[in-house]
Coordinates of C-alpha atoms and ligand atoms in Angstrom, one line a residue:
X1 CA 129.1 109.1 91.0
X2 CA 128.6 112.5 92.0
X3 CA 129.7 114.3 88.5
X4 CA 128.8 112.2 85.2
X5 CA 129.5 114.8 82.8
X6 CA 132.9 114.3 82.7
X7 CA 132.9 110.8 82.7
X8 CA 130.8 111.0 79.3
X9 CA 133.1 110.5 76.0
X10 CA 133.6 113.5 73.7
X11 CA 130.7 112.1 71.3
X12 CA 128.5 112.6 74.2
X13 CA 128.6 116.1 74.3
X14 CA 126.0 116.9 71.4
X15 CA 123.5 114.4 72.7
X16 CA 120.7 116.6 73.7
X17 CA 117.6 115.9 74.3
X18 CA 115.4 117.5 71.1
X19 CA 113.5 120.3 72.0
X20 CA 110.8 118.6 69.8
X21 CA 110.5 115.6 71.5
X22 CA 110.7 117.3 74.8
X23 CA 108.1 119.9 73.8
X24 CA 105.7 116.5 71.9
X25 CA 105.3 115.3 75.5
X26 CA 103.5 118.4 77.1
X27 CA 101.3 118.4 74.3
X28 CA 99.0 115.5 75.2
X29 CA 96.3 117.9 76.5
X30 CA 93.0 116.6 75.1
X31 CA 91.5 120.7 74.3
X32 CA 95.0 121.3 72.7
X33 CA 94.6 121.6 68.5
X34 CA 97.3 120.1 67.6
X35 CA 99.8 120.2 64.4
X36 CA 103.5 119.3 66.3
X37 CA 103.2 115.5 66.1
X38 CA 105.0 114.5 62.6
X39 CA 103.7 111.2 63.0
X40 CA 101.4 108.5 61.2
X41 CA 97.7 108.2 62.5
X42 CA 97.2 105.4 64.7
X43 CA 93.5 105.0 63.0
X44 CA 94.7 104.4 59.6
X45 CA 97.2 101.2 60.8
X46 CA 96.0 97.9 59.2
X47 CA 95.5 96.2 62.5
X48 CA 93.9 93.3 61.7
X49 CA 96.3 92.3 58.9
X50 CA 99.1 92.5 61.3
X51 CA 97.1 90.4 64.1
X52 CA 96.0 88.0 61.6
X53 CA 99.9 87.7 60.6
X54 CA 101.1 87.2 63.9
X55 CA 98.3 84.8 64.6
X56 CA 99.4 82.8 61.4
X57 CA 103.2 83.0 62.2
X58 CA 102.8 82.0 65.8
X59 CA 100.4 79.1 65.9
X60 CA 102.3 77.5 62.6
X61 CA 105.2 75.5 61.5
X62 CA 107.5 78.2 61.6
X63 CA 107.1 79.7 64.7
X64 CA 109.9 78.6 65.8
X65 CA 111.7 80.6 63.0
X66 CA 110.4 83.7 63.7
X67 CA 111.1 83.6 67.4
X68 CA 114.8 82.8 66.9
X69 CA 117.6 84.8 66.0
X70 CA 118.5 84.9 62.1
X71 CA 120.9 86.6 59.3
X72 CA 122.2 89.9 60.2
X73 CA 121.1 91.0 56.4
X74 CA 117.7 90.5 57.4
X75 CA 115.0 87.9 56.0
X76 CA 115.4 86.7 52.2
X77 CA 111.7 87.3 51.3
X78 CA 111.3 90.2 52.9
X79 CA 114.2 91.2 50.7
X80 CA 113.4 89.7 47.9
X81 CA 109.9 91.9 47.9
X82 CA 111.9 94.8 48.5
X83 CA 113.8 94.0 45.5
X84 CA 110.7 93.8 43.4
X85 CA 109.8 97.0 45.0
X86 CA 112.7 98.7 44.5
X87 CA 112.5 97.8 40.7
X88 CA 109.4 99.5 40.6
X89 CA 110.9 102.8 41.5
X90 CA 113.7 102.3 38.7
X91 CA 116.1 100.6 40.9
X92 CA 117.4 97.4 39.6
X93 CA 118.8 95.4 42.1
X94 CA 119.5 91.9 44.0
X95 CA 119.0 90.5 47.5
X96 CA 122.7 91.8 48.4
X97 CA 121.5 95.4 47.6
X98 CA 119.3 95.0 50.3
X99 CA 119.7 95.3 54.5
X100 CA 116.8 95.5 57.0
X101 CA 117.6 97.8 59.3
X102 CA 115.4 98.6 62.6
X103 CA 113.7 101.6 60.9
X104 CA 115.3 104.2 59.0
X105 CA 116.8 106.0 61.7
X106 CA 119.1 102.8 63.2
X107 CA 120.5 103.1 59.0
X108 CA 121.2 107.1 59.8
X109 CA 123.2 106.3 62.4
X110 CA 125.2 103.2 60.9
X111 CA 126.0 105.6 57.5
X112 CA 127.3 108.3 60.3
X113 CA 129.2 105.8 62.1
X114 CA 130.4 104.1 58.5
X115 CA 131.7 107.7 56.6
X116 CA 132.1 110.6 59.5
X117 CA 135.5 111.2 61.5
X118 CA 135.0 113.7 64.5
X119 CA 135.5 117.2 62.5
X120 CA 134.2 115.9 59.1
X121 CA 131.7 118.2 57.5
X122 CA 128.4 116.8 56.4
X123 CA 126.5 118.7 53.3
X124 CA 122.6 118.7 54.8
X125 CA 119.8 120.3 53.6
X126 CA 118.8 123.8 56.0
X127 CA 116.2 122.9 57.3
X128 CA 116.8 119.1 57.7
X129 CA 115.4 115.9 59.7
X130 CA 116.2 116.7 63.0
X131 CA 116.5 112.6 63.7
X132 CA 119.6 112.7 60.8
X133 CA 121.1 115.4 63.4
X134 CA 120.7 113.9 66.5
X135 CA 122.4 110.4 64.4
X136 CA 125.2 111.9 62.8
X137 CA 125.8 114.3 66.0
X138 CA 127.4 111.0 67.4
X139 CA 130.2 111.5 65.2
X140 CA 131.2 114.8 65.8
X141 CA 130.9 116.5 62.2
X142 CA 130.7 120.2 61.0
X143 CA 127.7 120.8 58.5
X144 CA 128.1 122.8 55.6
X145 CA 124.7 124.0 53.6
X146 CA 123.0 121.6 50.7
X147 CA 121.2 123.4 48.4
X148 CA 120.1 121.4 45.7
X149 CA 117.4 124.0 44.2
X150 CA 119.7 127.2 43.5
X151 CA 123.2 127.2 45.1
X152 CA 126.4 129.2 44.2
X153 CA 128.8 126.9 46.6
X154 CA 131.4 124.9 44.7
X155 CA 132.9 121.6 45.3
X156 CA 135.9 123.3 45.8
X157 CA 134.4 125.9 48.4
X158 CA 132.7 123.1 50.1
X159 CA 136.3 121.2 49.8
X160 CA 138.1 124.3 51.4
X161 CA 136.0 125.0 54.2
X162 CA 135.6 121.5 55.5
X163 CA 139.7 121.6 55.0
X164 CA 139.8 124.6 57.0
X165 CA 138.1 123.1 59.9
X166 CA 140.5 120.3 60.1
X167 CA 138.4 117.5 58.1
X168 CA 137.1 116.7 54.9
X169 CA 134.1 116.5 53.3
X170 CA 132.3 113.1 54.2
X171 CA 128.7 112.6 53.3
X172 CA 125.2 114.4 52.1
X173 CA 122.1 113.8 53.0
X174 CA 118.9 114.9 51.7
X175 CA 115.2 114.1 51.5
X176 CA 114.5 114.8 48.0
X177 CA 110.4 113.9 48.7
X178 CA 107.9 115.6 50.8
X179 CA 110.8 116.7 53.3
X180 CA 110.5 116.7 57.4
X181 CA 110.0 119.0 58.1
X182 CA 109.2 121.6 54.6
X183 CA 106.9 119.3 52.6
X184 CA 108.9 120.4 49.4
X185 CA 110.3 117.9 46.5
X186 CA 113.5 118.3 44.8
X187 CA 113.2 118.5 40.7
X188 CA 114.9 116.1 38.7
X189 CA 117.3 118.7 37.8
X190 CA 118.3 119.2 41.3
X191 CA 118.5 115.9 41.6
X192 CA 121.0 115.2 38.9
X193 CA 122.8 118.2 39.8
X194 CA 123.1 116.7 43.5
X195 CA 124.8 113.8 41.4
X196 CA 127.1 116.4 39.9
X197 CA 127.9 117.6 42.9
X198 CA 128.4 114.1 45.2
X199 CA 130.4 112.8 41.7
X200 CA 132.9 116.1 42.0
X201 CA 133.4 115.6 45.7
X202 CA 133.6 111.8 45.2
X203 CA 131.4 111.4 48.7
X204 CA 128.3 108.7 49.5
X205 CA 124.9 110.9 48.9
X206 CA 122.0 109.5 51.5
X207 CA 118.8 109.1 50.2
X208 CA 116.0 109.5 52.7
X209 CA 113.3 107.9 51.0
X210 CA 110.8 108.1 54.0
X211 CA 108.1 109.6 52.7
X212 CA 107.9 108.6 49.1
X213 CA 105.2 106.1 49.4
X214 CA 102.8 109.0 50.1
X215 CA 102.3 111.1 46.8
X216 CA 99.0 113.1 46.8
X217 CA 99.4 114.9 43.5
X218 CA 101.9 115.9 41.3
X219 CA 103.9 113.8 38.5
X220 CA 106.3 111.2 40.4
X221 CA 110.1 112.3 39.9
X222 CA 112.6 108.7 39.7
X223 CA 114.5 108.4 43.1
X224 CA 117.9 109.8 43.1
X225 CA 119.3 106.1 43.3
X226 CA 117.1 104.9 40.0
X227 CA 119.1 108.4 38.2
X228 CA 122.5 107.1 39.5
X229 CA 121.9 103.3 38.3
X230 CA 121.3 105.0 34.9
X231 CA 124.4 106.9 34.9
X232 CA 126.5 104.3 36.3
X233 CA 125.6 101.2 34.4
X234 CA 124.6 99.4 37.5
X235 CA 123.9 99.4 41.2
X236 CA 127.0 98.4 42.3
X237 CA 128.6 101.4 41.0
X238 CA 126.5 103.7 42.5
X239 CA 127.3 106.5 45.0
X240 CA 123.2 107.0 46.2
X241 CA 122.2 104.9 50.0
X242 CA 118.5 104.6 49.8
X243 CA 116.9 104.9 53.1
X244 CA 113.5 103.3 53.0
X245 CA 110.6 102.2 55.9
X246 CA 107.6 100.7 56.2
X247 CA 107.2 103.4 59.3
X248 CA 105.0 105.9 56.8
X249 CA 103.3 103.4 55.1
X250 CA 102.3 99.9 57.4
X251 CA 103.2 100.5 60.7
X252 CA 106.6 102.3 62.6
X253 CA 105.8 100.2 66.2
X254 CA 107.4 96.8 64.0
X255 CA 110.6 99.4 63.6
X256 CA 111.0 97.6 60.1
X257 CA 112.8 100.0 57.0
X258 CA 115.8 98.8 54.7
X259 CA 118.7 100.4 52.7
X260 CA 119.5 99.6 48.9
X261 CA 123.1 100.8 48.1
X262 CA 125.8 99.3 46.7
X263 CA 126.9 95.5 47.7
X264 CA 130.1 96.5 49.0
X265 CA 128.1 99.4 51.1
X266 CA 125.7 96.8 52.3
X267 CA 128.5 94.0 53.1
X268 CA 129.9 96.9 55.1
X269 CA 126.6 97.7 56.9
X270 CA 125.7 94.3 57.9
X271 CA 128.9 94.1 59.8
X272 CA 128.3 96.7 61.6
X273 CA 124.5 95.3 62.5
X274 CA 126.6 92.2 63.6
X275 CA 128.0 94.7 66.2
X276 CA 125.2 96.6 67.3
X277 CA 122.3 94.3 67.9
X278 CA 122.8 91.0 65.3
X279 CA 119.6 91.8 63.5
X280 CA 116.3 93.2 63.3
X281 CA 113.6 91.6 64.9
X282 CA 113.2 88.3 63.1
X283 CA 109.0 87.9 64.0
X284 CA 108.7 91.3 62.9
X285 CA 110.1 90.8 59.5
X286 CA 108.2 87.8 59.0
X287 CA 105.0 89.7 59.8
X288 CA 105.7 92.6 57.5
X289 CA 106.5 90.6 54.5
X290 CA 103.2 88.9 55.1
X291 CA 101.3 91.8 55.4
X292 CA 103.3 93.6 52.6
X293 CA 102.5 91.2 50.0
X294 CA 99.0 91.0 50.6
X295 CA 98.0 94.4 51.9
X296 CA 100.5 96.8 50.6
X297 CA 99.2 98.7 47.7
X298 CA 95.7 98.9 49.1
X299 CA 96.5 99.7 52.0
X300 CA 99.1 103.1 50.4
X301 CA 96.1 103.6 48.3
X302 CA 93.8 104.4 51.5
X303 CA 96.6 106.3 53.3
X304 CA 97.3 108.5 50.2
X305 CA 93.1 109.0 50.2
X306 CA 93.0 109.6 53.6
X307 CA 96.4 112.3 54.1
X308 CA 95.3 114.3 50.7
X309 CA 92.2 115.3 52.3
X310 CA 93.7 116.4 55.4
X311 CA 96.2 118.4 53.3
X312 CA 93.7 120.4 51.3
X313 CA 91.8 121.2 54.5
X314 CA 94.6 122.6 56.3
X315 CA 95.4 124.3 52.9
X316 CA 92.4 125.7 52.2
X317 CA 92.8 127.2 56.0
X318 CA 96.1 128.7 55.5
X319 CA 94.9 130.5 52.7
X320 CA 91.5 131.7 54.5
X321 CA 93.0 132.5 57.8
X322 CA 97.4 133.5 57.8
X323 CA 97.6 137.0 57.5
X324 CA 99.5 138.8 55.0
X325 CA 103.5 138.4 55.5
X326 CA 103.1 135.0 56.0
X327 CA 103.7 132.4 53.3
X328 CA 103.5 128.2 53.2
X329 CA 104.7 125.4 51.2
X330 CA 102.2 123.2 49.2
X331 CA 103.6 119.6 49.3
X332 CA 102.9 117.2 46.9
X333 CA 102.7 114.4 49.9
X334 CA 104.3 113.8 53.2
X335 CA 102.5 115.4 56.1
X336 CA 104.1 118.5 56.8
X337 CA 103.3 122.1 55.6
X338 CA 106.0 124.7 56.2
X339 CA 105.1 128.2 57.1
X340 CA 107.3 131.1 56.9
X341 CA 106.0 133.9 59.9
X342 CA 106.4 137.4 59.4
X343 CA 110.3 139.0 59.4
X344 CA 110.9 139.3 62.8
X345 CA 108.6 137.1 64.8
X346 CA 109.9 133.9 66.5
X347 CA 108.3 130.7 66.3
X348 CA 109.0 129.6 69.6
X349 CA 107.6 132.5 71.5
X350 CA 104.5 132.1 68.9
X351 CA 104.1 128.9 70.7
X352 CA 104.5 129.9 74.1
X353 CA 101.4 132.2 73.4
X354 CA 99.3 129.8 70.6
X355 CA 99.4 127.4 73.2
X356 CA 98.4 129.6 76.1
X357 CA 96.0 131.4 74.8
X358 CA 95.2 129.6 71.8
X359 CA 95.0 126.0 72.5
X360 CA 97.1 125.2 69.3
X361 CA 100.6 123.5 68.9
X362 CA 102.9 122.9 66.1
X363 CA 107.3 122.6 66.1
X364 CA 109.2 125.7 65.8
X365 CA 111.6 125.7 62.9
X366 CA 114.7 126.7 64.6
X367 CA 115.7 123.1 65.5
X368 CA 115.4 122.0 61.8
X369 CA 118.2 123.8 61.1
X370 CA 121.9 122.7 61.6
X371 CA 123.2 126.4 62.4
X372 CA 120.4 127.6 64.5
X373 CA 119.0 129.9 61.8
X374 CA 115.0 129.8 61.0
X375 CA 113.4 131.4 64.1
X376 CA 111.0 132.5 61.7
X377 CA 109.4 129.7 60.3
X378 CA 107.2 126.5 62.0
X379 CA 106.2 123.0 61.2
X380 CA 102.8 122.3 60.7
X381 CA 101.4 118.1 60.3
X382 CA 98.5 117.2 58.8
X383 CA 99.2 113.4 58.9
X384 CA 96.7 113.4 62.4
X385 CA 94.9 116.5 61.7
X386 CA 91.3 116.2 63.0
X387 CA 89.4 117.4 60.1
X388 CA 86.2 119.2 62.3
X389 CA 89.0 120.7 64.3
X390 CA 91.6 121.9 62.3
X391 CA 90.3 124.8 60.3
X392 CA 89.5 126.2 63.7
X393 CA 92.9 125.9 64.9
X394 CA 94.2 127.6 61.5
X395 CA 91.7 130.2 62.1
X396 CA 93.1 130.8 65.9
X397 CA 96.6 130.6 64.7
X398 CA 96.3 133.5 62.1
X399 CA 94.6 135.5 64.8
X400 CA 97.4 135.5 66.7
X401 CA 100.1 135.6 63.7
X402 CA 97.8 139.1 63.1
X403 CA 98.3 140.1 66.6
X404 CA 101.8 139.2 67.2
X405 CA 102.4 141.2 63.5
X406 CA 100.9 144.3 64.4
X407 CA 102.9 144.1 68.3
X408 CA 105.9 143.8 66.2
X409 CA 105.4 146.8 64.4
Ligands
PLP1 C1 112.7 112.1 57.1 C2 112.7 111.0 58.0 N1 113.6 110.0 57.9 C3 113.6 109.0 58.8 C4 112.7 108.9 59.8 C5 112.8 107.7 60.7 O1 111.8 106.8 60.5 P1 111.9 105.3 60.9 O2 113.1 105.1 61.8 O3 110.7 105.0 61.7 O4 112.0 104.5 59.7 C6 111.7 109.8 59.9 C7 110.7 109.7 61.0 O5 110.0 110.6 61.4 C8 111.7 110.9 59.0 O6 110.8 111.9 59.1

């Protein structure tokens, strides 16, 4: 076939390959300093636990459960800890709250799939997760600005525009804890206004719960879903899809997370699983129930220990080091710090040069953001940070933050 392009169906046409990703792969130079990879330290994964699980599950009586197919709602006791879990958090719930989905990202792109029509506009958080993007790109939506912290749209402007463009408002989607890529928490104002809000448009509000497992400081704030049992006498009444993940917290190679919504949302759900791949890996479920029950809370406990530190360092850097101009979020948990770069400088061609001359990488902001805004602004992670080398690669960075400052003036 000499022109594929057009063979491609319309919903094709936003699937790009993310500059992030692309950018993640030239970055595996051992003298680089790096802060661009968002992900969990390979060091810190409970290895043994998981070996000795597998070890159990494959040499026992119900190894031949694990290696066979099974339900599409994904493994009762795996569920039924999630329930317990889930209760913890303020969330009542049963069994039939609960789906196992193949990380959080496979639920993304089921809730795009299950609520947007090509044209449909999608309230998201500027910046957002890029991965909620790339999911709900699929389905050819229009995105229209959350602002849960200080906002002056209306339902009825949001209403109007997404009529104007031919659809209606469909979905939002937020991160209320320790965002990807900004590090920042939503209030439980904001969070009740966000209920407002979703109750006045009468639209599903997605819940991306990835990152709540890893609190450092700070007084914990009830998950949006726990606030909308409360107001609506139930979970089967609620309008909140949690979106949760072992990915953060045990291990993201088992590609094991769940969502806790409404039954009627999850009956939905688990037909659509039926469709795309019948389940999620049954051995892998087995395993991270195992490991969840026993190792769990320890195990957060050490991450949390571990990811504080690195956060501090990098903190105490930023404030040593970035140059004046430049400001920086201080996240309660999470691994990301966001840094705001003087007016006028552009975080991609900051990178082009840090990594040139500097030997230091991080993500530009731009691709955070659904409309292409925030050229000024970058991504930093501390989740892999290597604690003799990262105040150095602060230090380098604000160097050339100065530098690029003063060419700019
Ligand atoms: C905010 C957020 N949501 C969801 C995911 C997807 O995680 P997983 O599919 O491994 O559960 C990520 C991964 O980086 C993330 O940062």
């Amino acid at each position: 076939m000499s022109n594929w392009e057009d063979k491609f169906a319309a919903r094709a046409e936003r699937m790009r390959a993310s500059e992030i990703r692309e950018l993640l792969k030239l970055l595996d130079q051992p003298d680089i300093i790096s802060f661009a990879g968002g992900i969990p330290d390979p060091t810190l994964f409970p290895n043994r636990a998981f070996s000795e699980a597998y070890e159990d599950l494959l040499s026992g009586d119900a190894a031949g459960a694990a290696l066979q197919y099974s339900v599409s709602e994904g493994y009762l006791p795996l569920r039924e800890w999630l329930v317990d879990h889930m209760a913890a958090l303020g969330v009542p719930c049963s069994p039939e709250n609960i789906l196992i989905v193949s990380g959080s990202q496979q639920a993304l792109d089921y809730l795009g799939k299950l609520f947007l029509s090509p044209g449909d506009t999608a309230l998201v958080a500027r910046p957002t997760y890029l991965g909620a993007l790339q999911a709900f790109n699929a389905y050819e939506p229009r995105y229209d600005r959350l602002a849960p912290e200080g906002d002056n749209m209306t339902p009825h402007a949001y209403r109007e525009a997404a009529r104007d463009a031919g659809g209606r408002v469909a979905l939002a989607y937020l991160t209320p804890e320790f965002s990807n890529p900004t590090g920042e928490t939503i209030d439980r104002a904001a969070r009740e206004r966000l209920l407002d809000l979703t109750a006045d448009l009468d639209i599903p509000l997605i819940e991306d719960a990835a990152y709540q497992a890893l609190r450092y400081d700070g007084q914990p704030v009830p998950p949006i879903l726990a606030l909308d049992v409360e107001r609506s006498r139930g979970i089967d009444n609620t309008r909140t899809i949690y979106c949760g993940t072992f990915s953060k917290t045990l291990s993201p190679g088992l590609r094991v997370g769940w969502v806790c919504a409404a039954a009627p949302v999850i009956r939905k759900l688990v037909l659509m699983k039926q469709a795309s791949d019948l389940h999620s890996p049954t051995i892998n479920q087995f395993v991270m129930h195992k490991v969840a029950i026993r190792h769990y809370d320890a195990h957060t406990a050490r991450l949390r220990d571990t990811y504080r530190r690195r956060r501090d360092l990098l903190l105490d850097a930023l404030a040593q080091h970035m140059p004046q101009g430049t400001s920086w979020t201080k996240p309660e948990g999470g691994m990301f710090i966001w840094v705001t770069l003087p007016e006028g400088m552009d975080g991609a061609s900051l990178l082009a040069r840090a990594i040139e001359t500097e030997k230091v990488a991080f993500v530009p902001g731009k691709a955070f953001h659904a409309d292409g805004s925030g050229a000024n602004t970058i991504r930093l992670s501390f989740s892999l940070a290597d604690e003799h080398a990262a105040a150095e690669g602060i230090a380098r960075l604000g160097r050339l933050i100065s530098r690029m400052a003063a060419e700019i003036a």
